[in-house]
PDB file of C-alpha atoms in Angstrom:
ATOM      1  CA  MET A  25       0.020  -0.013  -0.025  1.00  0.00           C
ATOM      2  CA  LYS A  26       2.802   2.403   0.852  1.00  0.00           C
ATOM      3  CA  LYS A  27       4.522   1.593  -2.437  1.00  0.00           C
ATOM      4  CA  VAL A  28       1.303   2.383  -4.380  1.00  0.00           C
ATOM      5  CA  PHE A  29       1.015   5.614  -2.428  1.00  0.00           C
ATOM      6  CA  SER A  30       4.583   6.522  -3.158  1.00  0.00           C
ATOM      7  CA  ILE A  31       4.190   5.805  -6.837  1.00  0.00           C
ATOM      8  CA  ILE A  32       0.980   7.988  -7.019  1.00  0.00           C
ATOM      9  CA  SER A  33       2.678  10.802  -5.145  1.00  0.00           C
ATOM     10  CA  ILE A  34       5.755  10.731  -7.335  1.00  0.00           C
ATOM     11  CA  PHE A  35       3.406  10.802 -10.444  1.00  0.00           C
ATOM     12  CA  LEU A  36       1.341  13.687  -9.139  1.00  0.00           C
ATOM     13  CA  PHE A  37       4.518  15.577  -8.294  1.00  0.00           C
ATOM     14  CA  PHE A  38       5.998  14.864 -11.747  1.00  0.00           C
ATOM     15  CA  PHE A  39       2.700  15.931 -13.393  1.00  0.00           C
ATOM     16  CA  LEU A  40       2.389  19.112 -11.403  1.00  0.00           C
ATOM     17  CA  ALA A  41       6.120  20.045 -12.073  1.00  0.00           C
ATOM     18  CA  VAL A  42       5.686  19.409 -15.848  1.00  0.00           C
ATOM     19  CA  SER A  43       2.412  21.505 -15.942  1.00  0.00           C
ATOM     20  CA  ILE A  44       4.133  24.418 -14.104  1.00  0.00           C
ATOM     21  CA  VAL A  45       7.035  24.363 -16.487  1.00  0.00           C
ATOM     22  CA  VAL A  46       4.694  24.216 -19.518  1.00  0.00           C
ATOM     23  CA  LEU A  47       2.395  26.843 -18.283  1.00  0.00           C
ATOM     24  CA  SER A  48       5.248  29.216 -17.291  1.00  0.00           C
ATOM     25  CA  THR A  49       7.008  28.916 -20.765  1.00  0.00           C
ATOM     26  CA  THR A  50       4.972  27.893 -23.759  1.00  0.00           C
ATOM     27  CA  GLY A  51       1.509  27.998 -22.022  1.00  0.00           C
ATOM     28  CA  TYR A  52      -1.669  26.353 -22.899  1.00  0.00           C
ATOM     29  CA  GLU A  53      -3.630  27.689 -25.863  1.00  0.00           C
ATOM     30  CA  THR A  54      -7.304  28.479 -25.515  1.00  0.00           C
ATOM     31  CA  ASN A  55      -9.988  30.584 -26.844  1.00  0.00           C
ATOM     32  CA  ARG A  56     -12.425  30.288 -24.042  1.00  0.00           C
ATOM     33  CA  PHE A  57     -11.798  33.810 -22.804  1.00  0.00           C
ATOM     34  CA  ASN A  58     -11.511  35.692 -26.063  1.00  0.00           C
ATOM     35  CA  ASN A  59     -15.092  36.961 -26.172  1.00  0.00           C
ATOM     36  CA  LEU A  60     -15.126  37.678 -22.233  1.00  0.00           C
ATOM     37  CA  ILE A  61     -12.097  39.938 -22.535  1.00  0.00           C
ATOM     38  CA  ILE A  62     -13.360  41.765 -25.618  1.00  0.00           C
ATOM     39  CA  LYS A  63     -16.851  42.287 -24.184  1.00  0.00           C
ATOM     40  CA  LYS A  64     -15.482  43.643 -20.782  1.00  0.00           C
ATOM     41  CA  ILE A  65     -13.017  46.071 -22.533  1.00  0.00           C
ATOM     42  CA  SER A  66     -15.622  47.238 -25.099  1.00  0.00           C
ATOM     43  CA  LYS A  67     -18.236  47.690 -22.365  1.00  0.00           C
ATOM     44  CA  LYS A  68     -15.764  49.834 -20.347  1.00  0.00           C
ATOM     45  CA  ASN A  69     -14.845  52.004 -23.527  1.00  0.00           C
ATOM     46  CA  ASN A  70     -16.806  51.655 -26.705  1.00  0.00           C
ATOM     47  CA  ASN A  71     -14.134  53.670 -28.640  1.00  0.00           C
ATOM     48  CA  VAL A  72     -11.784  50.539 -28.211  1.00  0.00           C
ATOM     49  CA  ASN A  73     -12.060  47.765 -30.689  1.00  0.00           C
ATOM     50  CA  LEU A  74     -10.015  44.706 -29.828  1.00  0.00           C
ATOM     51  CA  GLU A  75      -9.543  41.498 -31.916  1.00  0.00           C
ATOM     52  CA  LEU A  76      -7.785  38.502 -30.351  1.00  0.00           C
ATOM     53  CA  GLU A  77      -6.651  35.309 -32.175  1.00  0.00           C
ATOM     54  CA  GLU A  78      -4.371  32.960 -30.328  1.00  0.00           C
ATOM     55  CA  ILE A  79      -4.505  33.232 -26.551  1.00  0.00           C
ATOM     56  CA  LYS A  80      -2.243  31.296 -24.159  1.00  0.00           C
ATOM     57  CA  PHE A  81      -3.116  30.573 -20.589  1.00  0.00           C
ATOM     58  CA  LYS A  82       0.120  30.974 -18.477  1.00  0.00           C
ATOM     59  CA  ILE A  83       1.473  31.148 -14.927  1.00  0.00           C
ATOM     60  CA  ASP A  84       3.571  33.954 -13.672  1.00  0.00           C
ATOM     61  CA  ILE A  85       5.913  32.143 -11.206  1.00  0.00           C
ATOM     62  CA  LYS A  86       7.429  35.379  -9.912  1.00  0.00           C
ATOM     63  CA  ASP A  87       4.024  37.081  -8.886  1.00  0.00           C
ATOM     64  CA  ILE A  88       2.290  33.663  -8.390  1.00  0.00           C
ATOM     65  CA  GLY A  89      -0.524  34.510 -10.638  1.00  0.00           C
ATOM     66  CA  LEU A  90      -2.536  33.397 -13.705  1.00  0.00           C
ATOM     67  CA  PHE A  91      -2.656  35.346 -16.910  1.00  0.00           C
ATOM     68  CA  LEU A  92      -3.741  35.192 -20.489  1.00  0.00           C
ATOM     69  CA  GLU A  93      -1.264  36.166 -23.154  1.00  0.00           C
ATOM     70  CA  THR A  94      -1.724  37.163 -26.788  1.00  0.00           C
ATOM     71  CA  GLU A  95       0.775  38.424 -29.436  1.00  0.00           C
ATOM     72  CA  ASN A  96       0.139  40.887 -32.139  1.00  0.00           C
ATOM     73  CA  PRO A  97      -3.399  41.768 -31.131  1.00  0.00           C
ATOM     74  CA  ASN A  98      -5.526  44.021 -33.265  1.00  0.00           C
ATOM     75  CA  LEU A  99      -6.407  46.965 -31.294  1.00  0.00           C
ATOM     76  CA  SER A 100      -7.865  50.300 -32.536  1.00  0.00           C
ATOM     77  CA  TYR A 101      -8.917  53.395 -30.705  1.00  0.00           C
ATOM     78  CA  LYS A 102     -11.525  55.466 -32.523  1.00  0.00           C
ATOM     79  CA  ASN A 103     -10.754  53.491 -35.698  1.00  0.00           C
ATOM     80  CA  LEU A 104      -7.089  54.255 -35.425  1.00  0.00           C
ATOM     81  CA  LYS A 105      -4.887  51.231 -35.188  1.00  0.00           C
ATOM     82  CA  VAL A 106      -2.499  51.071 -32.144  1.00  0.00           C
ATOM     83  CA  PRO A 107       0.702  48.875 -32.986  1.00  0.00           C
ATOM     84  CA  LEU A 108       0.975  46.359 -30.102  1.00  0.00           C
ATOM     85  CA  GLU A 109       3.379  43.454 -29.613  1.00  0.00           C
ATOM     86  CA  LYS A 110       1.733  41.707 -26.699  1.00  0.00           C
ATOM     87  CA  ILE A 111      -1.101  41.930 -24.129  1.00  0.00           C
ATOM     88  CA  LYS A 112      -1.229  40.128 -20.779  1.00  0.00           C
ATOM     89  CA  VAL A 113      -4.399  39.824 -18.777  1.00  0.00           C
ATOM     90  CA  TYR A 114      -3.997  38.923 -15.125  1.00  0.00           C
ATOM     91  CA  MET A 115      -6.997  37.326 -13.519  1.00  0.00           C
ATOM     92  CA  ASP A 116      -8.347  36.713 -10.094  1.00  0.00           C
ATOM     93  CA  PHE A 117      -8.034  32.962  -9.586  1.00  0.00           C
ATOM     94  CA  THR A 118     -10.966  32.722  -7.021  1.00  0.00           C
ATOM     95  CA  SER A 119     -13.249  34.366  -9.657  1.00  0.00           C
ATOM     96  CA  LEU A 120     -12.638  31.522 -12.083  1.00  0.00           C
ATOM     97  CA  ILE A 121     -13.469  28.988  -9.370  1.00  0.00           C
ATOM     98  CA  LYS A 122     -16.735  30.837  -8.883  1.00  0.00           C
ATOM     99  CA  SER A 123     -17.289  30.851 -12.668  1.00  0.00           C
ATOM    100  CA  GLN A 124     -16.824  34.532 -12.886  1.00  0.00           C
ATOM    101  CA  PHE A 125     -14.124  36.628 -14.603  1.00  0.00           C
ATOM    102  CA  LYS A 126     -12.293  39.371 -12.794  1.00  0.00           C
ATOM    103  CA  ILE A 127      -9.344  41.224 -14.298  1.00  0.00           C
ATOM    104  CA  ASN A 128      -6.736  42.375 -11.804  1.00  0.00           C
ATOM    105  CA  LYS A 129      -4.130  43.813 -14.166  1.00  0.00           C
ATOM    106  CA  ILE A 130      -3.526  44.352 -17.825  1.00  0.00           C
ATOM    107  CA  SER A 131      -0.080  44.676 -19.202  1.00  0.00           C
ATOM    108  CA  ILE A 132       0.380  46.182 -22.690  1.00  0.00           C
ATOM    109  CA  LEU A 133       3.596  45.979 -24.633  1.00  0.00           C
ATOM    110  CA  SER A 134       3.869  48.246 -27.749  1.00  0.00           C
ATOM    111  CA  LYS A 135       5.863  47.855 -30.841  1.00  0.00           C
ATOM    112  CA  GLN A 136       8.096  50.636 -32.037  1.00  0.00           C
ATOM    113  CA  ILE A 137       5.774  53.674 -32.433  1.00  0.00           C
ATOM    114  CA  GLU A 138       6.828  56.579 -34.778  1.00  0.00           C
ATOM    115  CA  ILE A 139       6.059  60.002 -33.293  1.00  0.00           C
ATOM    116  CA  ASP A 140       3.898  60.966 -36.396  1.00  0.00           C
ATOM    117  CA  GLN A 141       1.794  57.774 -35.561  1.00  0.00           C
ATOM    118  CA  LEU A 142       1.660  58.680 -31.939  1.00  0.00           C
ATOM    119  CA  LYS A 143       0.384  62.143 -32.756  1.00  0.00           C
ATOM    120  CA  LYS A 144      -2.462  60.678 -34.632  1.00  0.00           C
ATOM    121  CA  ILE A 145      -3.398  58.552 -31.595  1.00  0.00           C
ATOM    122  CA  MET A 146      -3.047  61.469 -29.217  1.00  0.00           C
ATOM    123  CA  VAL A 147      -5.403  63.628 -31.321  1.00  0.00           C
ATOM    124  CA  LYS A 148      -8.112  61.067 -30.585  1.00  0.00           C
ATOM    125  CA  MET A 149      -7.543  61.427 -26.859  1.00  0.00           C
ATOM    126  CA  LYS A 150      -8.539  64.005 -24.296  1.00  0.00           C
ATOM    127  CA  PRO A 151      -6.288  67.053 -24.311  1.00  0.00           C
ATOM    128  CA  SER A 152      -3.543  67.078 -21.593  1.00  0.00           C
ATOM    129  CA  ASN A 153      -0.058  68.516 -21.004  1.00  0.00           C
ATOM    130  CA  ILE A 154       1.454  65.376 -22.277  1.00  0.00           C
ATOM    131  CA  THR A 155      -0.552  65.433 -25.461  1.00  0.00           C
ATOM    132  CA  SER A 156       0.226  69.108 -25.990  1.00  0.00           C
ATOM    133  CA  ILE A 157       4.028  68.479 -25.642  1.00  0.00           C
ATOM    134  CA  ILE A 158       3.907  65.613 -28.022  1.00  0.00           C
ATOM    135  CA  ASN A 159       1.891  67.385 -30.657  1.00  0.00           C
ATOM    136  CA  ASN A 160       3.541  70.821 -30.456  1.00  0.00           C
ATOM    137  CA  LYS A 161       7.173  70.174 -29.274  1.00  0.00           C
ATOM    138  CA  ILE A 162       8.322  66.884 -30.692  1.00  0.00           C
ATOM    139  CA  SER A 163       8.926  66.625 -34.418  1.00  0.00           C
ATOM    140  CA  LYS A 164      10.821  63.250 -34.666  1.00  0.00           C
ATOM    141  CA  GLY A 165      11.602  60.077 -32.928  1.00  0.00           C
ATOM    142  CA  ASN A 166      10.088  56.725 -31.824  1.00  0.00           C
ATOM    143  CA  LEU A 167       8.792  55.327 -28.707  1.00  0.00           C
ATOM    144  CA  LYS A 168       8.485  51.750 -27.264  1.00  0.00           C
ATOM    145  CA  THR A 169       6.564  51.331 -23.913  1.00  0.00           C
ATOM    146  CA  ASN A 170       5.152  48.797 -21.545  1.00  0.00           C
ATOM    147  CA  ILE A 171       2.065  49.922 -19.513  1.00  0.00           C
ATOM    148  CA  GLU A 172       0.467  48.037 -16.633  1.00  0.00           C
ATOM    149  CA  PHE A 173      -2.982  49.023 -15.484  1.00  0.00           C
ATOM    150  CA  TYR A 174      -4.239  47.889 -12.169  1.00  0.00           C
ATOM    151  CA  PHE A 175      -8.035  47.616 -11.654  1.00  0.00           C
ATOM    152  CA  GLU A 176     -10.715  47.683  -9.031  1.00  0.00           C
ATOM    153  CA  GLU A 177     -14.287  46.321  -9.588  1.00  0.00           C
ATOM    154  CA  ASN A 178     -15.803  46.923 -13.107  1.00  0.00           C
ATOM    155  CA  LEU A 179     -12.415  47.732 -14.634  1.00  0.00           C
ATOM    156  CA  LYS A 180     -12.110  50.941 -12.830  1.00  0.00           C
ATOM    157  CA  ILE A 181      -8.310  51.918 -13.006  1.00  0.00           C
ATOM    158  CA  LYS A 182      -6.801  51.967  -9.446  1.00  0.00           C
ATOM    159  CA  ASP A 183      -3.175  52.626 -10.593  1.00  0.00           C
ATOM    160  CA  PHE A 184      -0.809  52.347 -13.552  1.00  0.00           C
ATOM    161  CA  ILE A 185       2.908  51.977 -14.269  1.00  0.00           C
ATOM    162  CA  ALA A 186       4.443  52.873 -17.525  1.00  0.00           C
ATOM    163  CA  LYS A 187       8.045  52.386 -18.609  1.00  0.00           C
ATOM    164  CA  GLY A 188       9.880  52.499 -21.891  1.00  0.00           C
ATOM    165  CA  ASP A 189      12.475  54.204 -24.038  1.00  0.00           C
ATOM    166  CA  VAL A 190      12.486  56.972 -26.575  1.00  0.00           C
ATOM    167  CA  LYS A 191      15.081  57.079 -29.405  1.00  0.00           C
ATOM    168  CA  ASN A 192      16.251  59.561 -32.046  1.00  0.00           C
ATOM    169  CA  MET A 193      13.741  62.267 -30.867  1.00  0.00           C
ATOM    170  CA  THR A 194      13.912  65.985 -31.724  1.00  0.00           C
ATOM    171  CA  LEU A 195      12.491  68.155 -29.013  1.00  0.00           C
ATOM    172  CA  ASN A 196      11.785  71.719 -29.907  1.00  0.00           C
ATOM    173  CA  ILE A 197      11.927  73.501 -26.388  1.00  0.00           C
ATOM    174  CA  SER A 198      11.978  77.000 -27.986  1.00  0.00           C
ATOM    175  CA  LYS A 199      12.932  78.645 -31.326  1.00  0.00           C
ATOM    176  CA  ASN A 200      16.598  78.721 -30.474  1.00  0.00           C
ATOM    177  CA  LEU A 201      16.718  75.634 -28.089  1.00  0.00           C
ATOM    178  CA  ILE A 202      16.328  72.394 -29.923  1.00  0.00           C
ATOM    179  CA  LEU A 203      17.456  68.892 -28.672  1.00  0.00           C
ATOM    180  CA  LYS A 204      18.394  66.516 -31.362  1.00  0.00           C
ATOM    181  CA  GLU A 205      19.196  62.871 -31.564  1.00  0.00           C
ATOM    182  CA  THR A 206      17.756  62.355 -28.108  1.00  0.00           C
ATOM    183  CA  SER A 207      17.300  59.112 -26.352  1.00  0.00           C
ATOM    184  CA  LEU A 208      16.137  58.261 -22.881  1.00  0.00           C
ATOM    185  CA  ASN A 209      14.429  55.820 -20.622  1.00  0.00           C
ATOM    186  CA  PHE A 210      11.280  56.686 -18.528  1.00  0.00           C
ATOM    187  CA  PHE A 211       9.233  55.384 -15.707  1.00  0.00           C
ATOM    188  CA  ALA A 212       5.951  56.886 -14.640  1.00  0.00           C
ATOM    189  CA  ASP A 213       3.029  56.242 -12.302  1.00  0.00           C
ATOM    190  CA  LYS A 214       0.087  58.270 -10.917  1.00  0.00           C
ATOM    191  CA  SER A 215       2.396  60.506  -8.901  1.00  0.00           C
ATOM    192  CA  ASP A 216       5.890  60.615 -10.424  1.00  0.00           C
ATOM    193  CA  ILE A 217       7.834  60.579 -13.769  1.00  0.00           C
ATOM    194  CA  LEU A 218      11.419  59.490 -13.669  1.00  0.00           C
ATOM    195  CA  ILE A 219      13.547  60.197 -16.897  1.00  0.00           C
ATOM    196  CA  LYS A 220      16.980  58.462 -16.990  1.00  0.00           C
ATOM    197  CA  ASN A 221      19.902  57.971 -19.317  1.00  0.00           C
ATOM    198  CA  ILE A 222      19.260  61.048 -21.354  1.00  0.00           C
ATOM    199  CA  GLU A 223      21.575  61.455 -24.366  1.00  0.00           C
ATOM    200  CA  SER A 224      21.225  64.371 -26.715  1.00  0.00           C
ATOM    201  CA  LYS A 225      22.826  67.071 -28.797  1.00  0.00           C
ATOM    202  CA  MET A 226      22.140  70.825 -28.623  1.00  0.00           C
ATOM    203  CA  ASN A 227      23.881  73.541 -30.471  1.00  0.00           C
ATOM    204  CA  GLY A 228      27.098  71.675 -30.383  1.00  0.00           C
ATOM    205  CA  LEU A 229      26.747  70.555 -26.789  1.00  0.00           C
ATOM    206  CA  GLN A 230      26.779  66.877 -25.971  1.00  0.00           C
ATOM    207  CA  ILE A 231      24.517  65.605 -23.140  1.00  0.00           C
ATOM    208  CA  GLU A 232      25.324  62.149 -21.771  1.00  0.00           C
ATOM    209  CA  ASN A 233      24.161  59.890 -19.026  1.00  0.00           C
ATOM    210  CA  SER A 234      21.722  62.607 -17.523  1.00  0.00           C
ATOM    211  CA  ASP A 235      18.725  61.987 -15.243  1.00  0.00           C
TER     212      ASP A 235
END
C-alpha cells in the first residue's frame, strides 16, 4: 500500500512540475476567454475595438498569478490602429473558481511607434499637458513602452505603471533651443515621472548619462 501511495505521489509531483514548466513557458492555448475579454473592454470603453486570435493561458511564477497572453493583437482606438506586440491579462483565480471573470491587471507592450503615428493617436484622446508637448514640441523620434493598468471592480483603474524608451527624438523647447538625436528611458506612475539615461545634442553641446 505504501509503495502504491509513493508511486501515485511521485506521479502527481511529476505531473504538477511538468504542468508548471509548460504553463510558465509555452503556455496552454485556449480561446475560451476571447469573447469575455473583448466584451469587458468594449463595455468599459466603446471607442476601443479589440480582436484576439491565439490566446495562451500561463502562470507567472514570480508573482504567483494566472494570466492570459496574446501576441500581435489588433487594437484600434476610435478606428485608429495602435501597434501592439503583446497583451497580458492577469485574472483573479478565485473568480474563475466561482465561474466569474475578474481582471486584476492588464500589461500592454507596444511595438516601435513613430512620433507621427503617436500624434495621430493623441489627437483622438482628451487634451492634456502630455498630448500638448507631443503634438507641439516633438517633431521626430520613436517610442516603445510597456504599460500596466491595475483595476478595481468593473475595470475601474486603480493605478498604472508605464516604462519604456524613446530614441532619435527631436524636441523643440523653444525657437533657439532644440534637442536633437535624443534618447532616454522613462518610468511613470500616478504620482511621479522619472527620466533616466538622457543622451542628446544641442547647439554643439553633447549631453550624456543625464537624469
